mmCIF file of C-alpha atoms and ligand atoms in Angstrom:
data_model
loop_
_atom_site.group_PDB
_atom_site.id
_atom_site.type_symbol
_atom_site.label_atom_id
_atom_site.label_comp_id
_atom_site.label_asym_id
_atom_site.label_seq_id
_atom_site.Cartn_x
_atom_site.Cartn_y
_atom_site.Cartn_z
ATOM 1 C CA MET A 1 -39.274 7.956 -3.471
ATOM 2 C CA SER A 2 -35.952 6.951 -2.015
ATOM 3 C CA ILE A 3 -33.254 5.839 -4.409
ATOM 4 C CA PHE A 4 -32.290 3.160 -1.890
ATOM 5 C CA THR A 5 -34.259 0.106 -2.938
ATOM 6 C CA SER A 6 -35.864 -2.669 -0.923
ATOM 7 C CA TYR A 7 -32.715 -4.842 -0.907
ATOM 8 C CA PHE A 8 -31.952 -3.014 2.298
ATOM 9 C CA LYS A 9 -34.681 -3.041 4.919
ATOM 10 C CA LYS A 10 -37.279 -0.446 4.032
ATOM 11 C CA GLY A 11 -36.384 2.914 5.444
ATOM 12 C CA SER A 12 -32.922 1.746 6.498
ATOM 13 C CA ASP A 13 -29.806 3.468 5.248
ATOM 14 C CA PRO A 14 -27.225 1.052 3.773
ATOM 15 C CA PHE A 15 -24.387 3.493 4.429
ATOM 16 C CA THR A 16 -24.773 3.282 8.216
ATOM 17 C CA GLN A 17 -23.046 -0.123 7.960
ATOM 18 C CA LEU A 18 -19.823 1.810 7.437
ATOM 19 C CA GLU A 19 -20.024 3.239 10.960
ATOM 20 C CA GLN A 20 -18.992 -0.059 12.537
ATOM 21 C CA HIS A 21 -15.722 0.104 10.568
ATOM 22 C CA GLY A 22 -14.839 3.505 11.966
ATOM 23 C CA VAL A 23 -15.826 5.545 8.924
ATOM 24 C CA GLN A 24 -16.620 9.051 10.187
ATOM 25 C CA ASP A 25 -20.098 10.591 9.965
ATOM 26 C CA ASP A 26 -18.942 13.354 7.628
ATOM 27 C CA GLU A 27 -17.289 10.787 5.333
ATOM 28 C CA ILE A 28 -20.470 8.711 5.227
ATOM 29 C CA SER A 29 -22.612 11.725 4.507
ATOM 30 C CA ALA A 30 -20.203 12.865 1.764
ATOM 31 C CA MET A 31 -20.551 9.476 0.066
ATOM 32 C CA LYS A 32 -24.344 9.412 0.486
ATOM 33 C CA THR A 33 -24.747 12.875 -0.941
ATOM 34 C CA TYR A 34 -22.473 12.104 -3.876
ATOM 35 C CA VAL A 35 -24.123 8.770 -4.682
ATOM 36 C CA HIS A 36 -27.492 10.545 -4.560
ATOM 37 C CA GLN A 37 -26.552 13.465 -6.806
ATOM 38 C CA ALA A 38 -24.004 12.047 -9.279
ATOM 39 C CA GLN A 39 -24.823 11.236 -12.884
ATOM 40 C CA ASP A 40 -25.091 7.526 -13.701
ATOM 41 C CA ARG A 41 -21.820 7.579 -15.661
ATOM 42 C CA GLU A 42 -19.947 8.899 -12.620
ATOM 43 C CA LEU A 43 -20.902 5.815 -10.586
ATOM 44 C CA TYR A 44 -20.152 3.206 -13.252
ATOM 45 C CA LEU A 45 -16.552 1.932 -13.594
ATOM 46 C CA ALA A 46 -15.505 5.060 -11.751
ATOM 47 C CA ASN A 47 -11.892 6.032 -11.224
ATOM 48 C CA PRO A 48 -11.332 6.003 -7.416
ATOM 49 C CA ARG A 49 -9.043 9.043 -7.737
ATOM 50 C CA PHE A 50 -11.918 11.028 -9.242
ATOM 51 C CA LEU A 51 -14.179 9.794 -6.418
ATOM 52 C CA ALA A 52 -11.611 10.884 -3.813
ATOM 53 C CA LYS A 53 -11.786 14.377 -5.288
ATOM 54 C CA LYS A 54 -15.587 14.341 -5.341
ATOM 55 C CA LEU A 55 -15.749 13.052 -1.756
ATOM 56 C CA ASP A 56 -13.136 15.585 -0.664
ATOM 57 C CA MET A 57 -10.960 12.846 0.862
ATOM 58 C CA ALA A 58 -7.222 12.194 0.669
ATOM 59 C CA GLU A 59 -6.609 9.551 -1.983
ATOM 60 C CA ASN A 60 -5.581 6.704 0.322
ATOM 61 C CA ARG A 61 -8.415 7.474 2.743
ATOM 62 C CA ALA A 62 -10.914 7.324 -0.108
ATOM 63 C CA ILE A 63 -9.400 3.974 -1.157
ATOM 64 C CA ASP A 64 -9.835 2.636 2.393
ATOM 65 C CA VAL A 65 -13.434 3.871 2.620
ATOM 66 C CA LEU A 66 -14.241 2.368 -0.803
ATOM 67 C CA THR A 67 -12.676 -0.918 0.333
ATOM 68 C CA LEU A 68 -14.973 -0.969 3.369
ATOM 69 C CA ALA A 69 -17.942 0.017 1.200
ATOM 70 C CA ALA A 70 -17.110 -2.845 -1.188
ATOM 71 C CA TYR A 71 -16.893 -5.195 1.790
ATOM 72 C CA GLU A 72 -20.391 -4.034 2.793
ATOM 73 C CA ASN A 73 -21.649 -4.606 -0.770
ATOM 74 C CA LEU A 74 -22.269 -0.957 -1.556
ATOM 75 C CA TRP A 75 -19.704 -0.809 -4.356
ATOM 76 C CA GLN A 76 -18.301 -3.457 -6.698
ATOM 77 C CA LEU A 77 -14.553 -3.469 -7.349
ATOM 78 C CA VAL A 78 -13.651 -4.066 -10.990
ATOM 79 C CA TRP A 79 -10.118 -4.925 -12.150
ATOM 80 C CA GLU A 80 -9.346 -3.879 -15.691
ATOM 81 C CA THR A 81 -6.207 -4.726 -17.627
ATOM 82 C CA TYR A 82 -4.671 -2.514 -20.285
ATOM 83 C CA CYS A 83 -1.801 -3.243 -22.685
ATOM 84 C CA SER A 84 1.402 -1.726 -21.301
ATOM 85 C CA SER A 85 2.586 -0.941 -24.810
ATOM 86 C CA CYS A 86 -0.432 0.577 -26.658
ATOM 87 C CA SER A 87 -2.666 1.245 -23.596
ATOM 88 C CA MET A 88 -5.690 -0.474 -25.180
ATOM 89 C CA PHE A 89 -8.247 -2.079 -22.853
ATOM 90 C CA LEU A 90 -7.791 -5.845 -22.710
ATOM 91 C CA GLU A 91 -10.261 -7.319 -20.233
ATOM 92 C CA SER A 92 -12.136 -6.865 -17.006
ATOM 93 C CA ALA A 93 -12.331 -9.145 -13.938
ATOM 94 C CA ASP A 94 -14.397 -9.187 -10.726
ATOM 95 C CA THR A 95 -11.574 -10.598 -8.587
ATOM 96 C CA LEU A 96 -7.782 -10.600 -8.798
ATOM 97 C CA ALA A 97 -7.877 -14.377 -9.226
ATOM 98 C CA ASP A 98 -9.725 -13.921 -12.545
ATOM 99 C CA ILE A 99 -6.937 -11.830 -14.032
ATOM 100 C CA ARG A 100 -4.854 -13.645 -16.627
ATOM 101 C CA LEU A 101 -1.157 -13.956 -15.733
ATOM 102 C CA ASP A 102 0.124 -12.997 -19.179
ATOM 103 C CA TYR A 103 -1.269 -11.658 -22.411
ATOM 104 C CA THR A 104 -0.711 -11.044 -26.104
ATOM 105 C CA CYS A 105 -2.243 -7.735 -27.091
ATOM 106 C CA PRO A 106 -4.677 -8.163 -30.051
ATOM 107 C CA TYR A 107 -3.972 -4.569 -31.152
ATOM 108 C CA CYS A 108 -0.177 -4.295 -31.059
ATOM 109 C CA GLN A 109 0.856 -7.947 -30.496
ATOM 110 C CA ASN A 110 2.843 -6.965 -27.414
ATOM 111 C CA GLU A 111 3.489 -10.010 -25.199
ATOM 112 C CA ASP A 112 3.993 -9.500 -21.505
ATOM 113 C CA VAL A 113 3.181 -10.800 -18.044
ATOM 114 C CA ILE A 114 0.569 -8.923 -16.039
ATOM 115 C CA HIS A 115 1.834 -6.621 -13.267
ATOM 116 C CA LEU A 116 -0.401 -5.131 -10.587
ATOM 117 C CA ASP A 117 1.423 -1.816 -10.882
ATOM 118 C CA GLU A 118 1.475 -1.666 -14.698
ATOM 119 C CA GLU A 119 -1.396 -3.274 -16.584
ATOM 120 C CA VAL A 120 -4.057 -3.624 -13.873
ATOM 121 C CA VAL A 121 -6.304 -0.694 -12.993
ATOM 122 C CA LEU A 122 -9.004 -0.511 -10.315
ATOM 123 C CA ARG A 123 -12.464 0.884 -10.997
ATOM 124 C CA VAL A 124 -15.594 0.847 -8.847
ATOM 125 C CA THR A 125 -19.264 0.583 -9.781
ATOM 126 C CA LEU A 126 -22.119 1.377 -7.428
ATOM 127 C CA LYS A 127 -24.179 -1.741 -6.628
ATOM 128 C CA LYS A 128 -27.655 -1.813 -8.067
ATOM 129 C CA GLU A 129 -28.988 -2.548 -4.592
ATOM 130 C CA VAL A 130 -27.923 0.962 -3.603
ATOM 131 C CA ARG A 131 -29.013 2.757 -6.756
ATOM 132 C CA VAL A 132 -29.974 1.365 -10.126
ATOM 133 C CA LEU A 133 -27.899 2.940 -12.895
ATOM 134 C CA ASP A 134 -29.645 3.359 -16.242
ATOM 135 C CA PRO A 135 -28.042 0.814 -18.646
ATOM 136 C CA THR A 136 -28.424 3.200 -21.568
ATOM 137 C CA ARG A 137 -26.675 6.067 -19.802
ATOM 138 C CA ARG A 138 -24.154 4.585 -17.367
ATOM 139 C CA ASP A 139 -21.511 3.345 -19.827
ATOM 140 C CA ASP A 140 -19.601 6.322 -21.214
ATOM 141 C CA PRO A 141 -16.071 5.335 -22.340
ATOM 142 C CA ASN A 142 -15.239 8.852 -23.546
ATOM 143 C CA PHE A 143 -16.096 10.319 -20.166
ATOM 144 C CA ARG A 144 -13.937 7.674 -18.419
ATOM 145 C CA ALA A 145 -11.011 8.352 -20.770
ATOM 146 C CA GLU A 146 -11.301 12.057 -20.011
ATOM 147 C CA ILE A 147 -11.278 11.415 -16.250
ATOM 148 C CA ASP A 148 -8.330 8.995 -16.558
ATOM 149 C CA ASN A 149 -6.405 11.614 -18.507
ATOM 150 C CA GLN A 150 -7.050 14.224 -15.870
ATOM 151 C CA TYR A 151 -6.478 12.149 -12.715
ATOM 152 C CA GLY A 152 -4.415 9.206 -13.951
ATOM 153 C CA PRO A 153 -5.773 5.660 -13.597
ATOM 154 C CA LEU A 154 -5.471 4.023 -10.175
ATOM 155 C CA LYS A 155 -3.058 1.092 -10.485
ATOM 156 C CA ALA A 156 -4.166 -2.034 -8.591
ATOM 157 C CA LEU A 157 -1.036 -2.105 -6.447
ATOM 158 C CA GLN A 158 -2.098 1.094 -4.703
ATOM 159 C CA ILE A 159 -5.150 -0.564 -3.117
ATOM 160 C CA ILE A 160 -3.285 -3.827 -2.575
ATOM 161 C CA ASN A 161 -0.690 -1.929 -0.574
ATOM 162 C CA ARG A 162 -3.419 -0.734 1.802
ATOM 163 C CA LYS A 163 -3.624 -2.734 5.029
ATOM 164 C CA ILE A 164 -7.447 -2.656 5.157
ATOM 165 C CA PHE A 165 -7.749 -4.127 1.690
ATOM 166 C CA ARG A 166 -5.219 -6.892 2.331
ATOM 167 C CA GLU A 167 -6.944 -7.868 5.551
ATOM 168 C CA ILE A 168 -10.638 -7.780 4.663
ATOM 169 C CA LEU A 169 -10.805 -8.287 0.901
ATOM 170 C CA GLY A 170 -7.412 -9.824 0.119
ATOM 171 C CA GLU A 171 -8.319 -13.477 0.359
ATOM 172 C CA ARG A 172 -11.720 -12.976 -1.286
ATOM 173 C CA ASN A 173 -9.861 -11.467 -4.236
ATOM 174 C CA LEU A 174 -6.851 -13.736 -4.421
ATOM 175 C CA PRO A 175 -7.412 -17.236 -3.013
ATOM 176 C CA ALA A 176 -4.432 -19.229 -1.709
ATOM 177 C CA ASN A 177 -2.269 -20.841 -4.433
ATOM 178 C CA ASN A 178 -2.696 -17.805 -6.696
ATOM 179 C CA SER A 179 -0.037 -15.171 -7.228
ATOM 180 C CA LEU A 180 0.293 -11.978 -9.220
ATOM 181 C CA GLY A 181 3.379 -10.034 -10.251
ATOM 182 C CA VAL A 182 4.479 -6.565 -9.199
ATOM 183 C CA GLN A 183 7.038 -4.712 -11.302
ATOM 184 C CA HIS A 184 8.319 -2.413 -8.593
ATOM 185 C CA LEU A 185 7.977 -2.336 -4.832
ATOM 186 C CA ALA A 186 10.214 -0.721 -2.234
ATOM 187 C CA VAL A 187 10.550 -3.060 0.732
ATOM 188 C CA PHE A 188 11.997 -2.080 4.067
ATOM 189 C CA PHE A 189 12.700 -4.245 7.058
ATOM 190 C CA SER A 190 13.367 -2.666 10.400
ATOM 191 C CA ASP A 191 14.753 -4.622 13.288
ATOM 192 C CA LEU A 192 15.006 -3.360 16.832
ATOM 193 C CA LYS A 193 18.364 -3.622 18.493
ATOM 194 C CA ALA A 194 17.531 -3.524 22.179
ATOM 195 C CA SER A 195 20.166 -4.422 24.699
ATOM 196 C CA THR A 196 19.670 -7.107 27.312
ATOM 197 C CA ALA A 197 21.121 -4.564 29.710
ATOM 198 C CA MET A 198 18.113 -2.317 29.079
ATOM 199 C CA TYR A 199 15.718 -5.188 29.895
ATOM 200 C CA GLN A 200 17.620 -5.950 33.083
ATOM 201 C CA ARG A 201 17.799 -2.367 34.219
ATOM 202 C CA LEU A 202 14.172 -1.429 33.496
ATOM 203 C CA GLY A 203 12.500 -4.807 33.997
ATOM 204 C CA ASP A 204 10.324 -6.626 31.450
ATOM 205 C CA VAL A 205 7.206 -4.493 31.929
ATOM 206 C CA GLN A 206 8.794 -1.127 31.251
ATOM 207 C CA ALA A 207 11.100 -2.542 28.585
ATOM 208 C CA TYR A 208 8.053 -3.961 26.826
ATOM 209 C CA GLU A 209 6.286 -0.603 27.060
ATOM 210 C CA ILE A 210 9.197 1.011 25.208
ATOM 211 C CA VAL A 211 9.274 -1.768 22.617
ATOM 212 C CA ARG A 212 5.526 -1.284 22.081
ATOM 213 C CA LYS A 213 6.046 2.460 21.624
ATOM 214 C CA HIS A 214 8.712 1.653 19.053
ATOM 215 C CA PHE A 215 6.130 -0.361 17.067
ATOM 216 C CA ASN A 216 3.719 2.584 17.168
ATOM 217 C CA ILE A 217 6.468 4.870 15.885
ATOM 218 C CA VAL A 218 7.266 2.563 12.961
ATOM 219 C CA PHE A 219 3.590 1.935 12.074
ATOM 220 C CA SER A 220 2.594 5.606 12.150
ATOM 221 C CA THR A 221 5.694 6.803 10.301
ATOM 222 C CA VAL A 222 5.193 4.225 7.547
ATOM 223 C CA GLU A 223 1.536 5.296 7.227
ATOM 224 C CA LYS A 224 2.559 8.958 7.125
ATOM 225 C CA TYR A 225 4.623 8.286 3.993
ATOM 226 C CA ALA A 226 1.793 6.280 2.352
ATOM 227 C CA GLY A 227 3.543 2.979 3.012
ATOM 228 C CA SER A 228 2.112 -0.145 4.543
ATOM 229 C CA ALA A 229 3.365 -2.122 7.540
ATOM 230 C CA VAL A 230 2.788 -5.604 6.188
ATOM 231 C CA LYS A 231 3.784 -7.742 9.156
ATOM 232 C CA THR A 232 5.882 -7.959 12.277
ATOM 233 C CA ILE A 233 8.580 -10.576 12.783
ATOM 234 C CA GLY A 234 9.728 -10.624 16.396
ATOM 235 C CA ASP A 235 10.776 -7.017 17.120
ATOM 236 C CA GLY A 236 11.001 -6.331 13.388
ATOM 237 C CA VAL A 237 8.565 -4.825 10.901
ATOM 238 C CA MET A 238 8.301 -5.401 7.165
ATOM 239 C CA SER A 239 6.929 -2.376 5.314
ATOM 240 C CA THR A 240 6.279 -1.700 1.651
ATOM 241 C CA PHE A 241 6.079 1.478 -0.424
ATOM 242 C CA LEU A 242 5.151 2.246 -4.001
ATOM 243 C CA ASP A 243 8.122 4.590 -4.410
ATOM 244 C CA ASN A 244 11.682 4.477 -3.102
ATOM 245 C CA ALA A 245 11.904 8.074 -1.875
ATOM 246 C CA SER A 246 8.960 7.592 0.500
ATOM 247 C CA ALA A 247 10.569 4.424 1.857
ATOM 248 C CA LEU A 248 13.869 6.259 2.462
ATOM 249 C CA LYS A 249 12.197 9.261 4.130
ATOM 250 C CA SER A 250 10.074 7.020 6.297
ATOM 251 C CA ALA A 251 13.088 4.898 7.329
ATOM 252 C CA MET A 252 15.062 7.990 8.283
ATOM 253 C CA GLU A 253 12.188 9.396 10.306
ATOM 254 C CA CYS A 254 11.718 6.061 12.131
ATOM 255 C CA ILE A 255 15.354 6.180 13.247
ATOM 256 C CA ARG A 256 15.158 9.829 14.327
ATOM 257 C CA SER A 257 11.893 9.268 16.245
ATOM 258 C CA LEU A 258 13.388 6.294 18.021
ATOM 259 C CA GLN A 259 16.340 8.437 19.055
ATOM 260 C CA THR A 260 13.834 10.893 20.556
ATOM 261 C CA LEU A 261 12.149 8.006 22.389
ATOM 262 C CA ASN A 262 15.528 7.067 23.870
ATOM 263 C CA ASP A 263 15.882 10.615 25.158
ATOM 264 C CA GLU A 264 12.378 10.565 26.701
ATOM 265 C CA TYR A 265 13.280 7.421 28.660
ATOM 266 C CA ASN A 266 16.753 8.627 29.423
ATOM 267 C CA LEU A 267 18.325 5.645 27.730
ATOM 268 C CA MET A 268 22.040 6.304 27.310
ATOM 269 C CA GLY A 269 25.019 4.529 25.788
ATOM 270 C CA ASP A 270 24.500 0.797 25.401
ATOM 271 C CA ASP A 271 20.948 1.067 26.744
ATOM 272 C CA ARG A 272 19.758 3.054 23.729
ATOM 273 C CA LEU A 273 17.402 1.355 21.289
ATOM 274 C CA ARG A 274 18.568 1.349 17.695
ATOM 275 C CA LEU A 275 16.861 0.465 14.448
ATOM 276 C CA LYS A 276 18.643 -1.653 11.862
ATOM 277 C CA ILE A 277 16.937 -0.933 8.550
ATOM 278 C CA GLY A 278 17.392 -2.757 5.250
ATOM 279 C CA LEU A 279 15.899 -1.369 2.059
ATOM 280 C CA HIS A 280 15.684 -2.816 -1.435
ATOM 281 C CA ALA A 281 13.421 -2.230 -4.428
ATOM 282 C CA GLY A 282 12.401 -4.370 -7.358
ATOM 283 C CA PRO A 283 9.869 -6.888 -8.606
ATOM 284 C CA CYS A 284 8.010 -9.302 -6.337
ATOM 285 C CA ILE A 285 4.820 -11.337 -6.235
ATOM 286 C CA VAL A 286 1.629 -10.940 -4.211
ATOM 287 C CA VAL A 287 0.174 -14.094 -2.645
ATOM 288 C CA THR A 288 -2.384 -14.968 0.012
ATOM 289 C CA MET A 289 -0.799 -16.275 3.180
ATOM 290 C CA ASP A 290 -2.590 -16.887 6.475
ATOM 291 C CA HIS A 291 -5.790 -15.387 5.037
ATOM 292 C CA ARG A 292 -4.214 -12.087 4.023
ATOM 293 C CA LEU A 293 -2.164 -10.742 1.164
ATOM 294 C CA ASP A 294 1.601 -10.784 1.500
ATOM 295 C CA TYR A 295 4.609 -10.068 -0.708
ATOM 296 C CA PHE A 296 7.252 -12.635 -1.645
ATOM 297 C CA GLY A 297 10.377 -12.875 -3.770
ATOM 298 C CA SER A 298 14.065 -12.064 -3.847
ATOM 299 C CA THR A 299 13.466 -8.303 -3.411
ATOM 300 C CA VAL A 300 11.844 -9.106 -0.063
ATOM 301 C CA ASN A 301 14.621 -11.536 0.888
ATOM 302 C CA VAL A 302 17.394 -9.064 0.087
ATOM 303 C CA ALA A 303 15.709 -6.280 2.104
ATOM 304 C CA SER A 304 15.454 -8.650 5.059
ATOM 305 C CA ARG A 305 19.101 -9.668 4.707
ATOM 306 C CA LEU A 306 20.231 -6.023 4.532
ATOM 307 C CA SER A 307 18.395 -5.319 7.777
ATOM 308 C CA SER A 308 20.329 -8.085 9.491
ATOM 309 C CA LEU A 309 23.621 -6.689 8.122
ATOM 310 C CA ALA A 310 22.831 -3.175 9.393
ATOM 311 C CA GLU A 311 24.463 -2.193 12.674
ATOM 312 C CA GLY A 312 21.907 0.129 14.269
ATOM 313 C CA ASP A 313 20.841 3.761 13.681
ATOM 314 C CA ASP A 314 21.496 3.097 9.997
ATOM 315 C CA ILE A 315 19.791 2.270 6.716
ATOM 316 C CA LEU A 316 21.559 -0.262 4.523
ATOM 317 C CA PHE A 317 20.241 -0.201 0.974
ATOM 318 C CA SER A 318 20.948 -1.343 -2.551
ATOM 319 C CA ARG A 319 21.921 0.797 -5.531
ATOM 320 C CA ASP A 320 18.540 -0.118 -7.096
ATOM 321 C CA VAL A 321 16.881 2.170 -4.562
ATOM 322 C CA LEU A 322 18.639 5.165 -6.155
ATOM 323 C CA ALA A 323 17.342 4.321 -9.641
ATOM 324 C CA GLN A 324 14.405 6.655 -8.985
ATOM 325 C CA ASP A 325 15.454 10.321 -9.208
ATOM 326 C CA GLU A 326 13.641 11.525 -6.125
ATOM 327 C CA ALA A 327 15.160 8.757 -3.996
ATOM 328 C CA PHE A 328 18.609 9.641 -5.309
ATOM 329 C CA GLN A 329 18.094 13.276 -4.311
ATOM 330 C CA VAL A 330 16.853 12.311 -0.833
ATOM 331 C CA ALA A 331 19.823 9.990 -0.241
ATOM 332 C CA GLN A 332 22.264 12.556 -1.564
ATOM 333 C CA LYS A 333 20.874 15.245 0.722
ATOM 334 C CA LEU A 334 21.205 12.917 3.711
ATOM 335 C CA GLY A 335 24.778 12.058 2.731
ATOM 336 C CA TYR A 336 24.819 8.385 1.854
ATOM 337 C CA ILE A 337 28.020 6.369 1.918
ATOM 338 C CA THR A 338 29.024 3.791 -0.657
ATOM 339 C CA GLY A 339 30.317 0.728 1.094
ATOM 340 C CA GLN A 340 31.819 -2.653 0.359
ATOM 341 C CA ARG A 341 30.538 -5.274 -2.006
ATOM 342 C CA GLU A 342 28.807 -8.020 -0.080
ATOM 343 C CA TYR A 343 27.582 -11.427 -1.096
ATOM 344 C CA ILE A 344 23.872 -11.717 -0.436
ATOM 345 C CA LYS A 345 22.512 -15.213 -0.051
ATOM 346 C CA GLY A 346 20.851 -16.398 -3.248
ATOM 347 C CA PHE A 347 22.543 -13.784 -5.439
ATOM 348 C CA PRO A 348 25.290 -14.825 -7.860
ATOM 349 C CA GLU A 349 26.936 -11.388 -7.964
ATOM 350 C CA PRO A 350 28.158 -9.451 -4.943
ATOM 351 C CA MET A 351 26.002 -6.394 -4.335
ATOM 352 C CA ARG A 352 27.460 -2.996 -3.555
ATOM 353 C CA LEU A 353 25.736 -1.730 -0.441
ATOM 354 C CA LEU A 354 24.995 1.872 0.353
ATOM 355 C CA CYS A 355 24.466 3.232 3.818
ATOM 356 C CA LEU A 356 22.858 6.164 5.597
ATOM 357 C CA ASP A 357 24.304 6.407 9.060
ATOM 358 C CA PHE A 358 22.440 8.281 11.812
ATOM 359 C CA ASP A 359 24.628 7.137 14.678
ATOM 360 C CA GLU A 360 24.768 10.023 17.124
ATOM 361 C CA GLU A 361 27.997 8.972 18.734
HETATM 362 ZN ZN1 ZN W 401 -1.132 -3.345 -27.195
#
């Protein structure tokens, strides 16, 4: 007898629903095979990192496929919170909106606000409509602890920073008027500096083609470094990364790729397109805006402001970006320059700005 029960039309395969979202045949068959063969405890409150390994997928790809599978009611997402001080389990929620904003730990009395990249962990449970898990066998906390030790728990921010999740499950998880905190996010704003001379010389159609190619460069480079292009603002893009080094590397590669694009189109001198990039890292909040998740707060505002202060072919960033060792090493290798103190709107203290300059002239 098939393990797929009558919830789905008899004889039909619930996993084929993933095809319409662009999930590949081999990915679907990997998930089907795994769901068929796994022990009950491997499909109950499972660590998505462990599943990625089992499905032989890159971590972020597995997260995207699980997001689509949750959207199609094959898996249930479960948000668990753990004390940031003693690591004890605090509570579990079906949606982000059900997560408490702050807590007092009953074990160690630690008081803190909840952060999506600290206390909140994502787990997934296979829906009973796909396969019924034996209630006496599925719940195995020791097994889960072992897996978490080996793979590390998946912090909620990692799925929230995926475009697919924000677009298709964001609002369902976090209705408008709700917000949740993030301890650390690297935010970069890129703005395209395209000359009016270039538009006049090439005409709107070809100029637009180049501008469109610039967007593709930024989107694909951000994705390559596991970041997320959150939104476009005019000719600008706001992107977010979990770590500062990836944001820096991605920003540098965007600038270099755009310089190559200039060469392909023979754009010289004042005609060349330049990226003005601003980068800042720190806490922010996640909210639902226009039916999708977005990031807000002063970290976002400062990054945006830095982009407008940049001159072109450069990355203007704050000292906070270098607080992470790997980012410091990347910036040092690229030869960053310490610049003037500048007053940033909304900040009482002037901020010392750092710069990576890729100007070829
Ligand atoms: Zn505690």
